Amino acid sequence: MRISLQREAGTERLPVYRQIAEQIRSEIEAERLAAGERLPTIRDLARSLRVHRDTVALAYEELASAGVVESTVGRGTFVRANGKTNGATPHEFHPELSPIAEKLLDLERSRPRFGSAGEAVPMHSLVPAPSLYPADAFRRVLNRVLTEGGAPLFQYGGTQGHPRMLEVMAAHLRKAGIEIGADGIILCHGASQGISLALRLFAASGDVIAAEEPTYQNVLSAAAGLGLRTAPIPMREDGLDLAVLERTLARPEVKALYTLPTFHNPIGTTSSLEHRRALLAIAARCGKPVIEDGYEADLRFAGKPVPALAALDRSGLVIHLSSFSKSLFPGVRIGAIAARGRAVDALLALKAASDLSDAMPLQAALAEFLAAGEYDRHLARLRRVLLERRDAVLAALAEHLPAGARWTTPEGGYQIWVELPEGIDTRDLLADAVGAGVLFAPGSQFNHDGRASRCLRLSFAMADAALLRRGVAALGRVLEARLGAAARPAAVHI
Amino acid sequence: MRISLQREAGTERLPVYRQIAEQIRSEIEAERLAAGERLPTIRDLARSLRVHRDTVALAYEELASAGVVESTVGRGTFVRANGKTNGATPHEFHPELSPIAEKLLDLERSRPRFGSAGEAVPMHSLVPAPSLYPADAFRRVLNRVLTEGGAPLFQYGGTQGHPRMLEVMAAHLRKAGIEIGADGIILCHGASQGISLALRLFAASGDVIAAEEPTYQNVLSAAAGLGLRTAPIPMREDGLDLAVLERTLARPEVKALYTLPTFHNPIGTTSSLEHRRALLAIAARCGKPVIEDGYEADLRFAGKPVPALAALDRSGLVIHLSSFSKSLFPGVRIGAIAARGRAVDALLALKAASDLSDAMPLQAALAEFLAAGEYDRHLARLRRVLLERRDAVLAALAEHLPAGARWTTPEGGYQIWVELPEGIDTRDLLADAVGAGVLFAPGSQFNHDGRASRCLRLSFAMADAALLRRGVAALGRVLEARLGAAARPAAVHI
């Protein structure tokens, strides 16, 4: 079998693993490799081609999924009997995908897989459990709105969003101290679309966005999906590192800061008023805009509110993102961007170029749901539940986690950040944890480069207090087994 | 100065610092506090209101950044001379926008503005009129689905889409001859999002997408919004120019073809089976994928169906886009992408990076709407209406348009393309047409470079037959006035 690789960079060449797969495929089609014949081992082929073994493994995987070869553990990889590419499967055209699509596929492969975790307590995800949703109340409002609004609600609704929801959203933000009118709001398809739009507003392929590390993992994939790079700003006790921020924003290729000052994801903490003022002063000095993600802003259940960055800014420095995915339910797919000046027009143009407009029936219903006070009533209930859950998790952590573990005490939102002793890679704990009965989010997925982390994020979005206690106890057992130490912690809070 | 604070918790009240700021602002606006007057010191006001000094400081800061007061270190805080809140503009920060955002703003500015066209017959837009929507039937299905499905329907629904809608969509496409299973479908937020995702699948910033000229104007802005360039393939009597296509796809920087073979937008015609086979052969020879936009595929009201490109392709060369925006209503915001092989995974990764997932309630309802036969019943009614309208427009064109005008005879969809004698720029007719009582889409907006065109697109999506006749008559008057000739046309059809 002869394989020759084009290795020099260039947009025209196929990825190396695809080159290998394509050439093996040709050998089979030309019947130079017969059905039943064994391919070289991954190790041998990697050595002879001077490529990494993962590259060969990927090539074999692609051939296997196309039905051209099959692998048997311990025996090797064999050409299939009907191993013609147009035999088993008719999909012989493999278009070259954009580098961004390839990058996203790589990212996707590196995400933790929870599989069917069965009975394990779900503490890995920030998606609130359906039992918390006011689904029936919302359904009734939606049905009423559609009965009254009729067919025109099924029109395109204008790129900015449903007029009444724009008004209601602006009033909602003003109550939180963000001075904005309906003309400064762009409704969007979840805060996740808001993130994509805000990134594209300031940055184009090759540019850099500053963001905390750790940070919301989907911001990293959103940036990758736009061909952007990210610059990590380390998190400190009180918010991101301001000195690193100033150095980073001063770089011309860095176009904006993405930040989660309130109920930070994954850390759970909220930066102080003083820190926020300093952050805004730095951004203003560097002339760089700030994208503030207020995705859990409505979920404060303890402590005193700290004004949003957007509430402290009158200059148009801050783009503020809101979401109802965490505070109501994700399925309504409504988020909002609050902006000023030309940014509003540009965001509308970007939104129009992305998907024209959103679904008006859901926006119209959400507007009524808020205006009728249903949302506030729901929030009041939800906050009580969350406070109880947080306290259950904190108590269980103090009881079950070994010495040397530390964790945060959030005043809102769903997530607690746990730091374990040096030397642990929390990815390595995941399989044991699933076995012991708990799921968590390993810290590595929140690092810009995906490197190992001794931290993990626990969420109380999905399970109730009793289950959460059981989950933390399971985590404690896994850690004790791993650390070989049953010492109780000194409950040092970060 | 009298300030009264609401202190009890409650979602309705403003934060205390905002209450203070708002009341001082009112005092100034009512001129009970005059320009130059000094406000109490922070310490004094905090003591008298029994709030923390930070709270008062925050209120003063807010007033200062709104330009209402100014502080001088060591002297105090004073009402500004022009201290009306609408006096000084507080939005002094103008962030640098990305080149793509600037480009989209330019495109936006060049779009025709129809303003409040009053009584003019709307023949400019392909958006069907709400009177055609089966809104009530859909509302009932939606309400039932939500009653039965309950809270879980308000979860994230998975990036691919609602499982039942995936099945129903695949079955719908198979009926049209496109051999695909539910695992080859990605539901998306209107076909417009499908276009964005498909473009990003194959092309990155700086790459080129081939597309017909004229073409759907939003594809041009979607491409611009992604930093892509487009290469025009001229339209001929039977589909796009195949020779130009082959030369264009052979260029390495051209990554894919976007095409509208059925009920072309804006031209309205459908390419022949022979043309489709030739197009696919060229794409295969050049190794370049094809993005087929089947946005009006369900709207055939005359003639014999021609198989979609995706129905003629078994190799994975074609990505097929579907939409319910034209055939049902746009407000449901549901489109679908049909793809094969790795493209499916990559599209899912792109969709996840864009906005995670769509609104499940609407997808679940649409699935039932299709499964119950409601969609087919609606289509049968809609096709009858469209055929009647098309014939009304064709007859009116023959009656009212001057010699030298030619037009197409679509067998489905909403649009007719009218070619006027040399020397006319249809943009120049628009103002007169609005005055005469008709709106149309000037041909220039469908050209890749926006250059002048002697063509225009007439739509019968929004107005009924009687209004359409009146609209075409108005167009005829405008043209006669412009051309100074009242000769009747020889009704040469393109």
Coordinates of C-alpha atoms in Angstrom, one line a residue, chain A residues 11-12 17-18 62 90-102 104-105 108-109 127-131 133 135-136 138-140 142-144 146-147 150-156 173-179 189 192-194 196 199-205 207 216 218 221-222 225-226 255 273 277 283-284 287-289 304 307 311-318 325-326 329-333 340-343 345-346 348-362 376 379 383 462, chain B residues 11-15 17-18 22 25 52 54-55 57-58 61-62 65-66 90-102 104-105 108-109 127-131 133 135-136 138-140 142-144 146-147 150-156 189-190 192-194 196 199-205 207 216 218 221-222 225-226 252-253 255 283-284 287-290 314-318 325-326 329-333 340-343 345-346 348-362 462:
Chain A
T11 CA -5.9 26.0 1.9
E12 CA -6.1 23.6 -1.0
Y17 CA -6.1 12.0 7.9
R18 CA -8.4 12.6 4.9
E62 CA -13.7 7.5 8.8
P90 CA -23.5 5.6 -1.8
H91 CA -22.0 8.7 -0.2
E92 CA -18.7 8.8 -2.1
F93 CA -18.4 12.6 -2.4
H94 CA -16.6 14.1 0.6
P95 CA -16.7 17.8 0.2
E96 CA -13.9 19.8 1.7
L97 CA -15.3 21.5 4.7
S98 CA -14.3 25.0 5.8
P99 CA -11.4 25.2 8.3
I100 CA -13.9 26.6 10.8
A101 CA -16.3 23.6 10.4
E102 CA -13.3 21.3 10.9
L104 CA -15.7 22.9 15.5
L105 CA -15.8 19.2 14.7
E108 CA -17.1 18.6 19.5
R109 CA -14.9 15.5 19.7
V127 CA -30.1 23.8 32.2
P128 CA -32.9 24.0 34.7
A129 CA -35.1 20.9 35.2
P130 CA -38.5 21.0 33.5
S131 CA -40.2 20.5 36.9
Y133 CA -40.9 25.6 34.4
A135 CA -45.1 25.6 31.4
D136 CA -48.8 25.5 31.9
F138 CA -47.0 30.0 29.7
R139 CA -49.1 27.8 27.4
R140 CA -52.3 29.5 28.5
L142 CA -49.5 31.7 24.4
N143 CA -52.8 30.3 23.4
R144 CA -54.6 33.5 24.4
L146 CA -52.5 33.6 19.4
T147 CA -56.3 33.7 19.7
G150 CA -54.3 35.7 15.0
A151 CA -52.5 35.3 11.7
P152 CA -50.4 38.5 11.7
L153 CA -48.4 37.0 14.6
F154 CA -47.2 34.4 12.1
Q155 CA -45.8 37.0 9.8
Y156 CA -42.1 38.0 9.8
L173 CA -33.8 46.2 32.2
R174 CA -34.5 49.7 33.5
K175 CA -35.7 48.1 36.7
A176 CA -32.3 46.6 37.0
G177 CA -30.8 50.0 36.5
I178 CA -29.9 49.7 32.8
E179 CA -31.1 52.9 31.2
H189 CA -32.7 33.6 19.4
S192 CA -26.3 32.2 22.5
Q193 CA -27.3 33.9 19.3
G194 CA -26.7 37.2 21.2
S196 CA -22.6 35.3 18.2
L199 CA -18.8 38.9 18.7
R200 CA -19.4 39.6 15.0
L201 CA -20.2 43.2 15.7
F202 CA -16.7 43.9 16.8
A203 CA -14.5 41.1 15.5
A204 CA -13.8 39.4 12.1
S205 CA -11.9 36.3 11.2
D207 CA -9.2 39.0 15.4
Y216 CA -18.6 29.7 29.4
N218 CA -20.0 27.9 24.3
S221 CA -17.0 27.5 20.4
A222 CA -18.9 30.5 19.2
G225 CA -17.1 29.2 14.7
L226 CA -16.4 32.7 13.6
K255 CA -11.4 43.9 19.7
L273 CA -18.9 47.5 42.4
R277 CA -15.8 50.6 37.9
A283 CA -12.0 49.4 28.7
A284 CA -12.6 53.2 28.2
G287 CA -11.1 52.2 23.6
K288 CA -12.5 48.6 23.6
P289 CA -16.1 47.7 24.0
K304 CA -27.1 42.6 47.8
P307 CA -25.3 47.1 39.3
A311 CA -26.0 50.1 34.5
L312 CA -22.7 51.9 35.3
D313 CA -22.1 52.9 31.7
R314 CA -23.8 55.7 29.9
S315 CA -21.3 56.0 27.1
G316 CA -22.2 53.1 24.9
L317 CA -19.1 51.1 26.0
V318 CA -21.2 48.1 27.1
S325 CA -33.1 30.3 29.2
K326 CA -32.0 30.0 32.8
F329 CA -36.9 27.9 30.3
P330 CA -34.6 27.5 27.4
G331 CA -37.2 26.3 24.9
V332 CA -38.7 29.7 24.4
R333 CA -35.4 30.7 22.7
R340 CA -26.5 52.1 21.9
G341 CA -25.8 54.2 18.9
R342 CA -24.6 52.6 15.6
A343 CA -24.2 49.3 17.3
D345 CA -28.2 49.3 13.5
A346 CA -25.2 47.0 12.9
L348 CA -29.9 44.5 13.3
A349 CA -28.1 44.1 10.0
L350 CA -26.1 41.1 11.4
K351 CA -29.3 39.5 12.7
A352 CA -31.1 40.1 9.4
A353 CA -28.2 38.5 7.5
S354 CA -28.2 35.5 9.9
D355 CA -31.9 34.5 10.1
L356 CA -34.1 37.6 9.2
S357 CA -36.3 37.5 12.3
D358 CA -37.5 35.4 15.2
A359 CA -40.8 33.6 16.0
M360 CA -43.3 36.3 17.0
P361 CA -45.8 34.0 18.7
L362 CA -43.3 33.2 21.5
D376 CA -41.9 37.8 38.7
L379 CA -38.8 34.1 39.8
R383 CA -35.2 31.8 44.0
M462 CA -31.5 19.9 37.6
Chain B
T11 CA -39.5 43.1 41.9
E12 CA -41.4 46.2 41.1
R13 CA -39.2 48.8 42.8
L14 CA -36.1 50.5 41.3
P15 CA -32.8 50.0 43.1
Y17 CA -29.6 54.5 44.0
R18 CA -31.8 54.8 40.9
E22 CA -34.5 59.7 39.3
R25 CA -33.4 64.4 38.0
H52 CA -25.1 53.7 52.6
D54 CA -22.0 54.2 48.2
T55 CA -25.6 54.3 47.3
A57 CA -22.3 58.1 45.3
L58 CA -23.8 55.8 42.7
E61 CA -22.3 59.2 39.4
E62 CA -25.3 58.2 37.3
S65 CA -22.6 60.5 33.4
A66 CA -26.0 61.6 32.1
P90 CA -24.2 60.7 27.1
H91 CA -23.3 58.3 24.3
E92 CA -19.8 59.5 23.6
F93 CA -18.1 56.1 23.0
H94 CA -18.1 54.9 19.4
P95 CA -16.6 51.5 19.2
E96 CA -14.9 50.3 16.1
L97 CA -17.2 47.9 14.4
S98 CA -15.9 44.9 12.4
P99 CA -15.5 45.4 8.7
I100 CA -18.3 42.9 8.2
A101 CA -20.7 44.9 10.3
E102 CA -19.7 48.0 8.4
L104 CA -23.7 45.1 6.2
L105 CA -24.6 48.6 7.2
E108 CA -28.7 48.0 4.4
R109 CA -28.5 51.6 3.3
V127 CA -43.9 37.1 2.2
P128 CA -47.4 35.6 1.9
A129 CA -50.3 37.6 3.3
P130 CA -51.6 36.6 6.7
S131 CA -55.0 36.0 5.2
Y133 CA -52.2 31.4 6.9
A135 CA -53.3 30.3 11.9
D136 CA -56.2 29.0 13.9
F138 CA -52.0 25.8 13.8
R139 CA -52.8 27.4 17.2
R140 CA -55.1 24.6 18.1
L142 CA -49.8 24.0 19.2
N143 CA -52.0 24.3 22.3
R144 CA -52.7 20.5 22.2
L146 CA -48.1 21.8 24.7
T147 CA -50.9 20.4 26.8
G150 CA -45.9 19.9 28.9
A151 CA -42.7 21.2 30.5
P152 CA -40.2 19.0 28.7
L153 CA -41.1 20.8 25.4
F154 CA -39.6 23.9 26.9
Q155 CA -36.2 22.3 27.5
Y156 CA -33.4 22.6 25.0
H189 CA -34.3 28.8 12.3
G190 CA -35.9 29.4 8.9
S192 CA -32.3 31.9 6.1
Q193 CA -30.4 30.3 9.0
G194 CA -30.0 27.2 6.8
S196 CA -25.9 30.9 6.7
L199 CA -22.2 28.8 3.5
R200 CA -20.1 28.4 6.7
L201 CA -19.9 24.7 6.2
F202 CA -17.9 25.1 3.0
A203 CA -16.4 28.6 3.0
A204 CA -14.5 30.8 5.4
S205 CA -13.6 34.5 5.3
D207 CA -13.5 32.4 0.1
Y216 CA -32.1 36.0 -3.7
N218 CA -30.5 37.8 1.3
S221 CA -26.0 39.8 2.6
A222 CA -25.6 36.4 4.3
G225 CA -22.0 38.9 6.8
L226 CA -19.6 36.0 6.8
P252 CA -9.8 26.9 -6.2
E253 CA -11.1 29.8 -4.1
K255 CA -15.9 26.6 -2.5
A283 CA -20.1 20.0 -9.7
A284 CA -18.8 16.5 -9.4
G287 CA -15.3 18.4 -6.7
K288 CA -17.4 21.3 -5.4
P289 CA -20.6 20.9 -3.3
V290 CA -24.0 22.3 -4.3
R314 CA -26.8 10.0 -4.1
S315 CA -23.3 10.9 -3.6
G316 CA -23.6 13.6 -1.0
L317 CA -22.8 16.4 -3.4
V318 CA -26.0 18.4 -2.6
S325 CA -41.9 30.4 5.5
K326 CA -43.4 30.6 2.0
F329 CA -46.0 31.2 7.3
P330 CA -42.7 32.8 8.1
G331 CA -43.4 33.3 11.8
V332 CA -42.9 29.6 12.7
R333 CA -39.2 30.1 11.8
R340 CA -25.1 13.4 4.2
G341 CA -22.0 12.1 5.9
R342 CA -19.6 14.4 7.8
A343 CA -21.5 17.4 6.6
D345 CA -22.0 16.5 12.0
A346 CA -20.3 19.7 10.9
L348 CA -24.7 20.4 13.9
A349 CA -21.5 21.8 15.3
L350 CA -22.1 25.1 13.4
K351 CA -25.7 25.3 14.6
A352 CA -24.7 24.6 18.2
A353 CA -22.0 27.3 18.0
S354 CA -24.6 29.7 16.6
D355 CA -27.6 29.4 18.9
L356 CA -27.5 25.9 20.5
S357 CA -31.0 24.8 19.5
D358 CA -34.4 25.9 18.3
A359 CA -37.8 26.4 20.0
M360 CA -39.2 22.9 20.4
P361 CA -42.9 23.9 20.9
L362 CA -43.1 25.2 17.4
M462 CA -49.6 39.6 -0.7

